[in-house]
mmCIF file of C-alpha atoms in Angstrom:
data_model
loop_
_atom_site.group_PDB
_atom_site.id
_atom_site.type_symbol
_atom_site.label_atom_id
_atom_site.label_comp_id
_atom_site.label_asym_id
_atom_site.label_seq_id
_atom_site.Cartn_x
_atom_site.Cartn_y
_atom_site.Cartn_z
ATOM 1 C CA MET B 201 0.251 -8.738 31.920
ATOM 2 C CA LYS B 202 3.404 -7.344 29.560
ATOM 3 C CA ILE B 203 1.409 -4.327 29.764
ATOM 4 C CA LYS B 204 1.361 -3.938 33.242
ATOM 5 C CA LYS B 205 4.924 -4.520 33.578
ATOM 6 C CA ASP B 206 5.821 -2.377 31.067
ATOM 7 C CA LEU B 207 3.806 0.400 32.625
ATOM 8 C CA ILE B 208 6.259 -0.560 36.201
ATOM 9 C CA ILE B 209 8.621 0.628 33.959
ATOM 10 C CA LEU B 210 7.604 3.449 33.026
ATOM 11 C CA LEU B 211 6.924 4.791 36.771
ATOM 12 C CA ASP B 212 10.219 3.810 37.821
ATOM 13 C CA GLU B 213 12.084 5.778 34.940
ATOM 14 C CA VAL B 214 9.692 8.702 36.008
ATOM 15 C CA ILE B 215 9.236 9.204 39.274
ATOM 16 C CA GLU B 216 12.549 7.674 40.328
ATOM 17 C CA ASN B 217 14.881 8.199 37.383
ATOM 18 C CA LYS B 218 13.321 11.585 37.288
ATOM 19 C CA LYS B 219 12.655 10.724 33.340
ATOM 20 C CA TYR B 220 10.529 13.347 31.777
ATOM 21 C CA SER B 221 6.429 11.227 30.887
ATOM 22 C CA ASN B 222 5.959 12.093 27.321
ATOM 23 C CA LEU B 223 9.250 11.207 26.763
ATOM 24 C CA GLN B 224 9.346 8.114 27.919
ATOM 25 C CA LEU B 225 6.093 7.024 26.370
ATOM 26 C CA LYS B 226 7.027 7.577 23.067
ATOM 27 C CA TYR B 227 10.336 6.049 23.548
ATOM 28 C CA MET B 228 7.702 2.714 24.679
ATOM 29 C CA PHE B 229 5.634 3.399 21.967
ATOM 30 C CA GLU B 230 8.255 3.658 19.527
ATOM 31 C CA ASN B 231 9.765 0.403 20.702
ATOM 32 C CA ASN B 232 7.291 -1.972 21.039
ATOM 33 C CA SER B 233 4.855 -3.188 19.095
ATOM 34 C CA TYR B 234 1.331 -2.143 20.952
ATOM 35 C CA THR B 235 -2.253 -2.417 19.778
ATOM 36 C CA LYS B 236 -4.525 1.210 19.923
ATOM 37 C CA GLY B 237 -6.138 0.194 22.998
ATOM 38 C CA GLU B 238 -2.585 -1.163 24.421
ATOM 39 C CA LYS B 239 -1.388 2.468 23.874
ATOM 40 C CA ALA B 240 -4.493 4.446 25.169
ATOM 41 C CA PHE B 241 -4.477 2.242 28.590
ATOM 42 C CA LEU B 242 -0.505 3.130 28.916
ATOM 43 C CA ASN B 243 -0.856 6.486 28.410
ATOM 44 C CA ASN B 244 -3.965 6.783 30.367
ATOM 45 C CA MET B 245 -2.634 4.763 33.697
ATOM 46 C CA LEU B 246 0.602 7.054 33.370
ATOM 47 C CA ASN B 247 -1.004 9.842 33.417
ATOM 48 C CA VAL B 248 -3.724 9.108 36.348
ATOM 49 C CA THR B 249 -0.927 7.316 38.655
ATOM 50 C CA LEU B 250 1.314 10.875 38.357
ATOM 51 C CA LYS B 251 -1.371 13.630 38.559
ATOM 52 C CA ASN B 252 -2.345 11.325 41.524
ATOM 53 C CA LEU B 253 0.591 10.281 42.811
ATOM 54 C CA ILE B 254 1.131 12.393 46.133
ATOM 55 C CA TYR B 255 -2.267 11.033 47.180
ATOM 56 C CA ILE B 256 -1.592 7.271 46.172
ATOM 57 C CA ASP B 257 1.876 7.998 47.997
ATOM 58 C CA TYR B 258 0.047 9.220 51.050
ATOM 59 C CA VAL B 259 -2.380 6.169 51.232
ATOM 60 C CA ILE B 260 0.940 3.863 50.619
ATOM 61 C CA LEU B 261 2.335 5.332 53.647
ATOM 62 C CA LYS B 262 -0.733 4.695 56.033
ATOM 63 C CA LEU B 263 -0.652 1.257 54.994
ATOM 64 C CA ALA B 264 3.225 0.348 54.979
ATOM 65 C CA ARG B 265 6.836 1.345 55.306
ATOM 66 C CA SER B 266 10.272 -0.005 53.798
ATOM 67 C CA ILE B 267 8.690 -1.076 50.601
ATOM 68 C CA LYS B 268 11.159 -2.304 47.966
ATOM 69 C CA ARG B 269 11.504 -0.067 45.163
ATOM 70 C CA LYS B 270 9.400 -2.669 42.450
ATOM 71 C CA THR B 271 7.249 -3.486 44.760
ATOM 72 C CA LYS B 272 6.013 0.436 45.513
ATOM 73 C CA GLN B 273 5.385 0.478 41.656
ATOM 74 C CA ILE B 274 2.966 -2.217 41.662
ATOM 75 C CA LEU B 275 1.178 -0.357 44.489
ATOM 76 C CA ARG B 276 0.968 2.871 42.960
ATOM 77 C CA LEU B 277 -0.388 1.647 40.070
ATOM 78 C CA SER B 278 -3.186 -0.655 41.384
ATOM 79 C CA ILE B 279 -4.345 1.701 43.633
ATOM 80 C CA ALA B 280 -4.364 4.092 40.827
ATOM 81 C CA GLN B 281 -6.581 1.102 39.400
ATOM 82 C CA ILE B 282 -8.743 0.870 42.115
ATOM 83 C CA LEU B 283 -9.742 4.495 42.622
ATOM 84 C CA TYR B 284 -9.933 6.067 39.437
ATOM 85 C CA THR B 285 -10.465 3.549 36.331
ATOM 86 C CA SER B 286 -11.116 0.163 37.396
ATOM 87 C CA THR B 287 -14.496 -1.314 38.298
ATOM 88 C CA ASP B 288 -12.925 -5.068 38.854
ATOM 89 C CA ILE B 289 -11.235 -5.003 42.189
ATOM 90 C CA ALA B 290 -10.877 -8.688 41.909
ATOM 91 C CA GLY B 291 -9.166 -8.854 39.037
ATOM 92 C CA VAL B 292 -6.356 -5.940 39.848
ATOM 93 C CA ILE B 293 -5.240 -7.549 42.959
ATOM 94 C CA TYR B 294 -4.723 -10.835 41.247
ATOM 95 C CA GLU B 295 -2.693 -9.381 38.255
ATOM 96 C CA ALA B 296 -0.329 -7.007 41.301
ATOM 97 C CA VAL B 297 -0.186 -10.453 43.131
ATOM 98 C CA GLU B 298 1.170 -12.192 39.701
ATOM 99 C CA LEU B 299 3.517 -9.596 39.330
ATOM 100 C CA GLY B 300 5.012 -9.760 43.025
ATOM 101 C CA LYS B 301 5.582 -13.231 42.205
ATOM 102 C CA GLU B 302 7.962 -12.154 39.601
ATOM 103 C CA GLU B 303 10.105 -10.946 43.152
ATOM 104 C CA ASN B 304 9.016 -13.530 45.414
ATOM 105 C CA ILE B 305 6.167 -15.012 47.397
ATOM 106 C CA TYR B 306 7.004 -12.421 49.984
ATOM 107 C CA GLN B 307 6.684 -9.649 47.617
ATOM 108 C CA ALA B 308 3.619 -11.180 46.472
ATOM 109 C CA ASN B 309 1.838 -12.061 49.675
ATOM 110 C CA PHE B 310 2.652 -8.339 51.293
ATOM 111 C CA ILE B 311 1.034 -6.781 47.846
ATOM 112 C CA ASN B 312 -1.955 -8.886 48.563
ATOM 113 C CA SER B 313 -2.467 -7.954 52.249
ATOM 114 C CA THR B 314 -1.844 -4.660 51.675
ATOM 115 C CA LEU B 315 -4.415 -4.151 48.597
ATOM 116 C CA ARG B 316 -7.176 -5.900 50.388
ATOM 117 C CA ASN B 317 -6.161 -3.552 54.099
ATOM 118 C CA PHE B 318 -6.306 -0.603 51.483
ATOM 119 C CA ILE B 319 -9.813 -1.691 50.287
ATOM 120 C CA ARG B 320 -11.156 -1.691 53.593
ATOM 121 C CA LYS B 321 -9.538 1.590 54.662
ATOM 122 C CA LYS B 322 -9.462 3.894 51.721
ATOM 123 C CA ASP B 323 -12.991 5.525 52.749
ATOM 124 C CA GLU B 324 -11.491 6.369 56.268
ATOM 125 C CA ILE B 325 -8.467 7.186 54.559
ATOM 126 C CA PHE B 326 -9.644 9.954 52.646
ATOM 127 C CA GLU B 327 -12.010 11.686 55.305
ATOM 128 C CA ILE B 328 -8.909 12.659 57.288
ATOM 129 C CA THR B 329 -6.251 13.533 53.931
ATOM 130 C CA PRO B 330 -5.329 17.486 54.146
ATOM 131 C CA GLU B 331 -6.930 18.751 51.106
ATOM 132 C CA ASN B 332 -4.021 19.701 49.132
ATOM 133 C CA ILE B 333 -3.100 16.168 49.566
ATOM 134 C CA LYS B 334 -6.924 14.571 47.801
ATOM 135 C CA LEU B 335 -5.671 16.926 44.722
ATOM 136 C CA SER B 336 -2.202 15.797 45.104
ATOM 137 C CA TYR B 337 0.104 19.118 45.249
ATOM 138 C CA PRO B 338 2.585 19.925 47.230
ATOM 139 C CA THR B 339 1.569 21.839 50.554
ATOM 140 C CA TRP B 340 3.607 25.400 48.968
ATOM 141 C CA PHE B 341 2.130 25.113 45.710
ATOM 142 C CA TYR B 342 -1.548 24.922 47.128
ATOM 143 C CA ASP B 343 -1.170 27.879 48.881
ATOM 144 C CA LYS B 344 0.828 29.721 46.245
ATOM 145 C CA VAL B 345 -2.127 28.706 43.505
ATOM 146 C CA ARG B 346 -4.639 29.882 46.517
ATOM 147 C CA ASN B 347 -3.506 33.177 47.078
ATOM 148 C CA GLN B 348 -2.378 34.320 43.626
ATOM 149 C CA PHE B 349 -5.953 33.782 42.329
ATOM 150 C CA GLY B 350 -8.434 33.290 45.563
ATOM 151 C CA GLU B 351 -10.685 31.684 48.115
ATOM 152 C CA ASP B 352 -13.217 31.410 45.111
ATOM 153 C CA LYS B 353 -11.542 30.317 41.913
ATOM 154 C CA PHE B 354 -8.092 28.377 43.285
ATOM 155 C CA ARG B 355 -10.085 24.676 43.629
ATOM 156 C CA GLU B 356 -10.674 25.234 39.567
ATOM 157 C CA VAL B 357 -7.563 25.824 39.070
ATOM 158 C CA LEU B 358 -6.023 23.216 40.396
ATOM 159 C CA LYS B 359 -8.693 20.658 39.202
ATOM 160 C CA ARG B 360 -7.896 22.121 35.753
ATOM 161 C CA TYR B 361 -4.658 21.352 35.866
ATOM 162 C CA LYS B 362 -5.375 17.462 36.807
ATOM 163 C CA GLY B 363 -7.885 17.328 33.754
ATOM 164 C CA LYS B 364 -6.764 15.844 30.648
ATOM 165 C CA SER B 365 -4.188 16.172 28.201
ATOM 166 C CA THR B 366 -4.966 17.619 25.101
ATOM 167 C CA PHE B 367 -3.593 17.222 21.219
ATOM 168 C CA SER B 368 -3.017 19.515 19.031
ATOM 169 C CA VAL B 369 -1.459 20.298 15.750
ATOM 170 C CA ARG B 370 -0.491 23.561 13.789
ATOM 171 C CA VAL B 371 -0.909 23.444 10.608
ATOM 172 C CA ASN B 372 1.141 25.219 7.498
ATOM 173 C CA HIS B 373 -1.415 27.035 5.695
ATOM 174 C CA LYS B 374 0.556 28.908 3.154
ATOM 175 C CA LYS B 375 1.310 24.548 2.159
ATOM 176 C CA ILE B 376 -2.544 23.140 2.971
ATOM 177 C CA SER B 377 -5.278 25.201 2.689
ATOM 178 C CA VAL B 378 -8.546 24.808 5.830
ATOM 179 C CA ASN B 379 -10.400 22.367 3.666
ATOM 180 C CA ASP B 380 -7.826 20.132 2.644
ATOM 181 C CA PHE B 381 -6.324 19.936 5.703
ATOM 182 C CA LYS B 382 -10.285 19.000 6.979
ATOM 183 C CA ASP B 383 -10.375 16.498 4.286
ATOM 184 C CA LEU B 384 -7.066 15.299 5.396
ATOM 185 C CA LEU B 385 -8.639 14.342 8.901
ATOM 186 C CA LYS B 386 -11.597 12.689 7.402
ATOM 187 C CA MET B 387 -9.182 10.212 5.618
ATOM 188 C CA VAL B 388 -7.623 9.531 8.884
ATOM 189 C CA ASP B 389 -10.696 9.064 10.949
ATOM 190 C CA SER B 390 -9.700 12.554 12.600
ATOM 191 C CA GLU B 391 -12.167 15.380 14.600
ATOM 192 C CA ILE B 392 -11.321 18.938 15.512
ATOM 193 C CA LEU B 393 -12.487 19.776 18.600
ATOM 194 C CA PHE B 394 -11.454 23.212 19.129
ATOM 195 C CA ASN B 395 -9.588 25.457 16.318
ATOM 196 C CA ILE B 396 -7.255 29.318 16.829
ATOM 197 C CA SER B 397 -5.002 30.562 14.938
ATOM 198 C CA ASP B 398 -3.334 27.977 13.026
ATOM 199 C CA VAL B 399 -4.033 25.212 15.812
ATOM 200 C CA TYR B 400 -6.637 22.631 15.889
ATOM 201 C CA TYR B 401 -7.307 20.255 18.885
ATOM 202 C CA LEU B 402 -8.171 16.563 17.880
ATOM 203 C CA ASN B 403 -9.758 13.526 19.189
ATOM 204 C CA ASN B 404 -6.593 11.324 18.287
ATOM 205 C CA ASN B 405 -3.223 10.975 17.294
ATOM 206 C CA ASN B 406 -4.348 9.893 13.766
ATOM 207 C CA VAL B 407 -2.992 12.660 11.834
ATOM 208 C CA LEU B 408 0.860 11.760 13.013
ATOM 209 C CA LYS B 409 0.886 9.359 10.226
ATOM 210 C CA THR B 410 -0.096 11.352 7.232
ATOM 211 C CA LYS B 411 2.592 12.843 4.575
ATOM 212 C CA ALA B 412 1.748 16.278 5.630
ATOM 213 C CA TYR B 413 3.268 15.242 9.241
ATOM 214 C CA LEU B 414 6.597 13.814 7.783
ATOM 215 C CA THR B 415 7.235 16.792 6.036
ATOM 216 C CA GLY B 416 6.734 19.244 8.710
ATOM 217 C CA ASP B 417 3.713 21.084 7.328
ATOM 218 C CA ILE B 418 1.650 19.508 10.186
ATOM 219 C CA VAL B 419 3.716 19.625 13.926
ATOM 220 C CA ILE B 420 2.634 19.391 17.078
ATOM 221 C CA GLN B 421 2.009 22.267 18.803
ATOM 222 C CA ASP B 422 -0.301 23.693 21.275
ATOM 223 C CA GLY B 423 -2.060 26.887 20.963
ATOM 224 C CA SER B 424 -0.780 29.054 23.339
ATOM 225 C CA SER B 425 2.498 28.562 22.226
ATOM 226 C CA LEU B 426 1.301 29.856 19.201
ATOM 227 C CA LEU B 427 -0.025 33.031 20.315
ATOM 228 C CA VAL B 428 3.121 33.436 21.862
ATOM 229 C CA VAL B 429 4.360 34.084 18.578
ATOM 230 C CA ASP B 430 1.202 35.581 16.643
ATOM 231 C CA MET B 431 1.789 38.383 19.440
ATOM 232 C CA LEU B 432 5.607 38.767 18.129
ATOM 233 C CA ALA B 433 4.322 38.926 14.432
ATOM 234 C CA PRO B 434 7.139 39.992 12.788
ATOM 235 C CA SER B 435 6.933 41.220 8.801
ATOM 236 C CA ASN B 436 9.289 39.750 6.089
ATOM 237 C CA GLU B 437 11.777 42.396 6.519
ATOM 238 C CA ASP B 438 12.187 42.346 9.920
ATOM 239 C CA GLU B 439 15.536 40.328 11.323
ATOM 240 C CA VAL B 440 14.338 38.292 14.312
ATOM 241 C CA LEU B 441 16.112 36.278 17.287
ATOM 242 C CA ASP B 442 14.664 33.299 19.524
ATOM 243 C CA VAL B 443 16.278 32.827 22.977
ATOM 244 C CA ALA B 444 16.148 29.736 24.003
ATOM 245 C CA ALA B 445 14.217 28.207 21.372
ATOM 246 C CA ALA B 446 14.847 24.581 21.414
ATOM 247 C CA PRO B 447 12.963 22.286 20.154
ATOM 248 C CA GLY B 448 12.252 24.576 17.741
ATOM 249 C CA GLY B 449 8.271 24.741 17.499
ATOM 250 C CA LYS B 450 7.999 28.522 17.932
ATOM 251 C CA SER B 451 11.291 29.481 15.285
ATOM 252 C CA LEU B 452 9.034 27.038 12.456
ATOM 253 C CA ALA B 453 6.061 28.801 13.148
ATOM 254 C CA ILE B 454 7.892 32.081 12.718
ATOM 255 C CA LEU B 455 9.488 30.754 9.232
ATOM 256 C CA GLN B 456 6.705 28.669 8.181
ATOM 257 C CA LYS B 457 3.623 31.657 8.913
ATOM 258 C CA TYR B 458 5.643 34.988 8.891
ATOM 259 C CA ASN B 459 8.688 34.310 6.931
ATOM 260 C CA PRO B 460 10.929 37.140 8.608
ATOM 261 C CA LYS B 461 14.132 38.759 6.487
ATOM 262 C CA LYS B 462 16.199 36.752 9.384
ATOM 263 C CA LEU B 463 15.906 34.524 12.332
ATOM 264 C CA VAL B 464 18.721 33.345 14.670
ATOM 265 C CA ALA B 465 17.546 31.241 17.185
ATOM 266 C CA THR B 466 19.429 30.135 19.888
ATOM 267 C CA ASP B 467 19.720 27.423 22.861
ATOM 268 C CA ILE B 468 22.897 26.491 25.448
ATOM 269 C CA HIS B 469 21.954 22.908 25.057
ATOM 270 C CA GLU B 470 24.286 21.871 22.100
ATOM 271 C CA HIS B 471 22.126 18.382 21.321
ATOM 272 C CA LYS B 472 18.739 20.607 20.952
ATOM 273 C CA VAL B 473 21.251 23.124 18.677
ATOM 274 C CA ASN B 474 21.634 20.208 16.664
ATOM 275 C CA MET B 475 17.909 19.806 16.261
ATOM 276 C CA LEU B 476 17.598 23.347 15.689
ATOM 277 C CA LYS B 477 20.099 23.251 12.594
ATOM 278 C CA GLU B 478 18.041 20.865 10.802
ATOM 279 C CA PHE B 479 15.681 23.421 9.741
ATOM 280 C CA GLU B 480 18.837 25.323 8.287
ATOM 281 C CA SER B 481 19.236 23.315 4.811
ATOM 282 C CA LYS B 482 15.281 24.254 3.676
ATOM 283 C CA TYR B 483 15.055 28.048 5.144
ATOM 284 C CA MET B 484 17.975 30.112 4.005
ATOM 285 C CA ASN B 485 17.112 33.101 6.180
ATOM 286 C CA PHE B 486 17.293 30.393 9.732
ATOM 287 C CA LYS B 487 20.489 30.110 11.614
ATOM 288 C CA ALA B 488 21.069 28.246 14.508
ATOM 289 C CA ILE B 489 23.571 28.890 17.020
ATOM 290 C CA LEU B 490 24.821 27.366 20.669
ATOM 291 C CA ALA B 491 24.939 30.461 23.219
ATOM 292 C CA ASP B 492 23.712 30.686 26.997
ATOM 293 C CA GLY B 493 20.911 33.631 26.394
ATOM 294 C CA ARG B 494 22.670 35.259 29.484
ATOM 295 C CA GLU B 495 25.783 36.001 27.384
ATOM 296 C CA PHE B 496 24.767 35.716 23.365
ATOM 297 C CA SER B 497 25.975 39.406 22.447
ATOM 298 C CA GLU B 498 25.958 38.908 18.535
ATOM 299 C CA GLY B 499 23.452 41.424 16.523
ATOM 300 C CA ILE B 500 20.826 43.979 16.396
ATOM 301 C CA TYR B 501 17.458 42.890 16.546
ATOM 302 C CA ASP B 502 13.849 44.122 14.911
ATOM 303 C CA LYS B 503 12.005 41.374 16.987
ATOM 304 C CA ILE B 504 12.902 39.019 19.997
ATOM 305 C CA LEU B 505 10.776 35.860 21.579
ATOM 306 C CA LEU B 506 11.950 35.258 24.642
ATOM 307 C CA ASP B 507 10.374 32.027 25.685
ATOM 308 C CA VAL B 508 12.348 31.564 29.170
ATOM 309 C CA PRO B 509 13.309 28.562 31.226
ATOM 310 C CA CYS B 510 10.342 28.545 33.361
ATOM 311 C CA SER B 511 8.934 26.105 35.910
ATOM 312 C CA GLY B 512 6.119 24.725 33.457
ATOM 313 C CA LEU B 513 3.363 24.865 35.660
ATOM 314 C CA GLY B 514 1.720 25.708 33.230
ATOM 315 C CA VAL B 515 1.755 22.450 31.191
ATOM 316 C CA LEU B 516 0.836 19.824 33.767
ATOM 317 C CA THR B 517 -1.528 17.884 32.009
ATOM 318 C CA LYS B 518 1.190 17.113 29.552
ATOM 319 C CA LYS B 519 3.926 16.700 32.046
ATOM 320 C CA PRO B 520 2.117 16.202 35.766
ATOM 321 C CA GLU B 521 5.249 15.514 37.108
ATOM 322 C CA LYS B 522 6.653 18.679 36.722
ATOM 323 C CA VAL B 523 4.696 19.647 40.145
ATOM 324 C CA TYR B 524 6.423 17.096 42.324
ATOM 325 C CA GLU B 525 10.244 18.272 41.026
ATOM 326 C CA ILE B 526 9.860 22.424 41.661
ATOM 327 C CA ASP B 527 9.726 23.943 45.272
ATOM 328 C CA LEU B 528 9.804 27.712 46.110
ATOM 329 C CA LYS B 529 13.809 27.167 46.043
ATOM 330 C CA VAL B 530 14.200 26.409 42.650
ATOM 331 C CA ILE B 531 11.131 29.026 41.324
ATOM 332 C CA LYS B 532 13.435 31.606 43.405
ATOM 333 C CA ALA B 533 15.933 30.194 41.409
ATOM 334 C CA ILE B 534 14.849 30.098 37.928
ATOM 335 C CA LYS B 535 13.585 33.506 38.660
ATOM 336 C CA LYS B 536 16.815 35.050 38.656
ATOM 337 C CA LEU B 537 17.957 33.417 35.783
ATOM 338 C CA GLN B 538 15.301 34.819 33.770
ATOM 339 C CA LYS B 539 16.212 37.924 34.891
ATOM 340 C CA LYS B 540 19.874 37.502 33.599
ATOM 341 C CA ILE B 541 18.541 36.524 30.361
ATOM 342 C CA PHE B 542 16.289 38.962 29.315
ATOM 343 C CA ASP B 543 19.037 41.710 31.093
ATOM 344 C CA ASN B 544 20.956 40.385 28.306
ATOM 345 C CA THR B 545 18.756 40.041 26.190
ATOM 346 C CA TYR B 546 17.315 43.469 25.738
ATOM 347 C CA LYS B 547 20.915 45.075 24.620
ATOM 348 C CA LEU B 548 19.912 42.976 21.470
ATOM 349 C CA LEU B 549 16.350 45.257 20.805
ATOM 350 C CA LYS B 550 16.489 47.966 18.355
ATOM 351 C CA ASN B 551 15.003 51.258 19.191
ATOM 352 C CA GLY B 552 11.787 50.959 18.449
ATOM 353 C CA GLY B 553 11.943 47.481 18.049
ATOM 354 C CA GLU B 554 9.914 45.010 20.130
ATOM 355 C CA MET B 555 10.179 41.836 22.279
ATOM 356 C CA VAL B 556 7.812 39.039 23.396
ATOM 357 C CA TYR B 557 8.550 38.248 26.879
ATOM 358 C CA SER B 558 6.695 34.515 27.794
ATOM 359 C CA THR B 559 6.509 31.718 29.887
ATOM 360 C CA CYS B 560 4.623 28.474 30.159
ATOM 361 C CA THR B 561 3.620 28.751 33.785
ATOM 362 C CA ILE B 562 0.999 30.267 35.835
ATOM 363 C CA LEU B 563 2.894 31.330 38.832
ATOM 364 C CA GLU B 564 3.248 34.996 39.075
ATOM 365 C CA ASN B 565 6.953 34.632 40.617
ATOM 366 C CA GLU B 566 7.908 34.079 37.390
ATOM 367 C CA ASN B 567 5.385 36.200 35.663
ATOM 368 C CA THR B 568 4.174 39.311 36.798
ATOM 369 C CA ASN B 569 7.083 39.708 39.553
ATOM 370 C CA ASN B 570 9.617 39.787 36.774
ATOM 371 C CA VAL B 571 7.683 42.633 34.456
ATOM 372 C CA ALA B 572 7.503 44.898 37.249
ATOM 373 C CA TYR B 573 10.794 44.586 37.716
ATOM 374 C CA PHE B 574 11.896 44.903 33.685
ATOM 375 C CA LEU B 575 10.018 48.178 34.026
ATOM 376 C CA GLU B 576 11.094 49.267 36.612
ATOM 377 C CA LYS B 577 14.735 48.839 35.522
ATOM 378 C CA TYR B 578 14.444 49.906 31.568
ATOM 379 C CA SER B 579 12.716 53.402 31.680
ATOM 380 C CA ASP B 580 12.593 52.825 27.722
ATOM 381 C CA LEU B 581 9.942 49.857 28.042
ATOM 382 C CA GLU B 582 6.651 50.036 27.340
ATOM 383 C CA VAL B 583 4.033 47.515 26.755
ATOM 384 C CA VAL B 584 2.243 47.003 23.800
ATOM 385 C CA ASP B 585 -1.319 45.889 23.646
ATOM 386 C CA PHE B 586 -2.597 42.776 21.929
ATOM 387 C CA GLU B 587 -5.801 41.663 20.767
ATOM 388 C CA PHE B 588 -6.100 37.994 21.621
ATOM 389 C CA PRO B 589 -8.871 35.979 19.533
ATOM 390 C CA GLN B 590 -12.628 35.886 20.940
ATOM 391 C CA ASP B 591 -12.829 32.278 21.775
ATOM 392 C CA VAL B 592 -9.238 32.964 24.378
ATOM 393 C CA LYS B 593 -9.581 33.773 28.015
ATOM 394 C CA ILE B 594 -6.640 35.571 29.461
ATOM 395 C CA ILE B 595 -6.658 37.018 32.662
ATOM 396 C CA LYS B 596 -4.817 40.591 32.417
ATOM 397 C CA ASP B 597 -2.264 41.474 35.301
ATOM 398 C CA GLU B 598 -1.980 44.954 36.535
ATOM 399 C CA PHE B 599 1.237 45.900 33.909
ATOM 400 C CA GLY B 600 -1.005 44.581 30.762
ATOM 401 C CA GLY B 601 0.440 41.043 30.906
ATOM 402 C CA ASN B 602 -1.750 38.088 29.651
ATOM 403 C CA LEU B 603 -2.069 34.872 31.539
ATOM 404 C CA ILE B 604 -3.715 31.870 29.281
ATOM 405 C CA SER B 605 -6.772 31.178 31.505
ATOM 406 C CA TYR B 606 -7.776 27.987 33.673
ATOM 407 C CA GLU B 607 -11.346 28.890 32.397
ATOM 408 C CA ASN B 608 -10.110 27.842 29.209
ATOM 409 C CA GLU B 609 -10.288 24.302 28.307
ATOM 410 C CA TYR B 610 -7.898 23.241 25.369
ATOM 411 C CA LEU B 611 -5.232 25.861 25.762
ATOM 412 C CA ASP B 612 -1.936 25.372 28.176
ATOM 413 C CA GLY B 613 -1.444 27.897 31.059
ATOM 414 C CA PHE B 614 0.864 30.446 29.441
ATOM 415 C CA TYR B 615 2.441 34.250 30.522
ATOM 416 C CA MET B 616 2.899 36.818 27.518
ATOM 417 C CA ILE B 617 2.978 40.016 27.194
ATOM 418 C CA LYS B 618 4.437 42.250 24.546
ATOM 419 C CA PHE B 619 7.362 44.937 24.758
ATOM 420 C CA ARG B 620 8.523 47.775 22.721
ATOM 421 C CA LYS B 621 12.164 49.586 23.393
ATOM 422 C CA LYS B 622 11.215 53.309 22.575
#
C-alpha cells in the first residue's frame, strides 16, 4: 500500500504543484528504499496517468463533482490502472477504498461507488468522447498538430508523443572505447537498443551504477541533443558560446567530443550556473557566466550554440505534463523571447562564423516561423546544410531547417538549423 501512497504524493506534486515529473520521481527514488519492481511500477503508473490525464479527468467529471484533492488523485490513479495496466479490477478498487479510509469512511464509500459506476459506464463514456480528449491532448495542441502535419499524419504524431520514454546515455569515447563500453554493458546486464553518434539507447539504466557514470565519462543525454552539438562541430581552434546552456549536457559534449579553444556557457538562473561551474575545475577552456541571453555582450565567437528556451513539446514522452501547462498565449510569449535572444546573440558571431539554432519542440511557431523572421531580418545570414546519420529521419522545412521526425522510435522531437554569417 505504501507504493500507492507514494504515487498519490507524486501525482499531487506534479499535477497540483506543477513540479517536473522526472525530478519528483528521481527525488522519490533517492529518498526511499524501493525494490526494482517497485521503481518500475512507480515510473510506469506515474507516466501512464500523466499521459492520459485529460481523458481520465474527463471521465471523473462525468461521474462526480466537488471532489477532495487527495480523493481525486486516488481516482486518477485507479482509473489509469483499470483502463491501461491492470486486469485485477477488484484489487484496484479494494486498494483505492483502503486509501480513502485514511481520510474518512465517507471518502472511502465515495471512491467505491464512483469506481464501480465507472466500470459500468466506461464504454458508454468512451463512445461520446471527442478524439482530442481520448488522446489526452488540449484542443489547441490537437488542432495545431493537425494543421501542421496534415490529415494523413497528425494522428501518428500525437500517438508517438504518448509512447514510452526512452533511456539513453552519451559515452565519452576519448576515454571509453566502443568495445570497452559494450563489455561494461554486459557486466551490468544492459543491452543496446539503438545507437546514434556517441549516444546509446539502452533497455535499462543499470549503467548509472558504474564508475564511468560517476566520473562523467558516461552521461544521460538524448541523441537529438547530441546531434545539435554535432551540427555545430567546433574545431579545437574555435572560441564557442553556448547560450542558455544549463543543465550543461551540450556544453559537456562540446568539451569532451570537440575540445574547442574556449567555451563560454551562459544561463540566466544562478543555481543552474553553479551546476555549470562544476565543469570549470576539470576543463581549463571552459567558463560559466550568469547572464541573460537577451543582454549578454562579452566577446566575439567563431561558433555559437543557441538552444533557446522553448515549450518543450518534443520531449513529451519524458515530460508528459508539459502539454497541459502550455497554451497558445504561452507559445506567443516564448516565441517573442526566442527572437530577442537570437537578435542579441547574433551580434556576438564573427563574420564567417556559424550558429546553430535549436529547440526541443515540434511546433513550427518556435521553429520555421522564427527562421523566416531571422532570414528576413539579417541579409548576411545563410543556411548551412548538415548531413544527418542515415538512421535519423528528418522533416526538412522550406528554409533548410530540420525537425527530428516523429517516425524515429527513440529520438526526442528536436528542431535544428545551422546558419553562417557572411
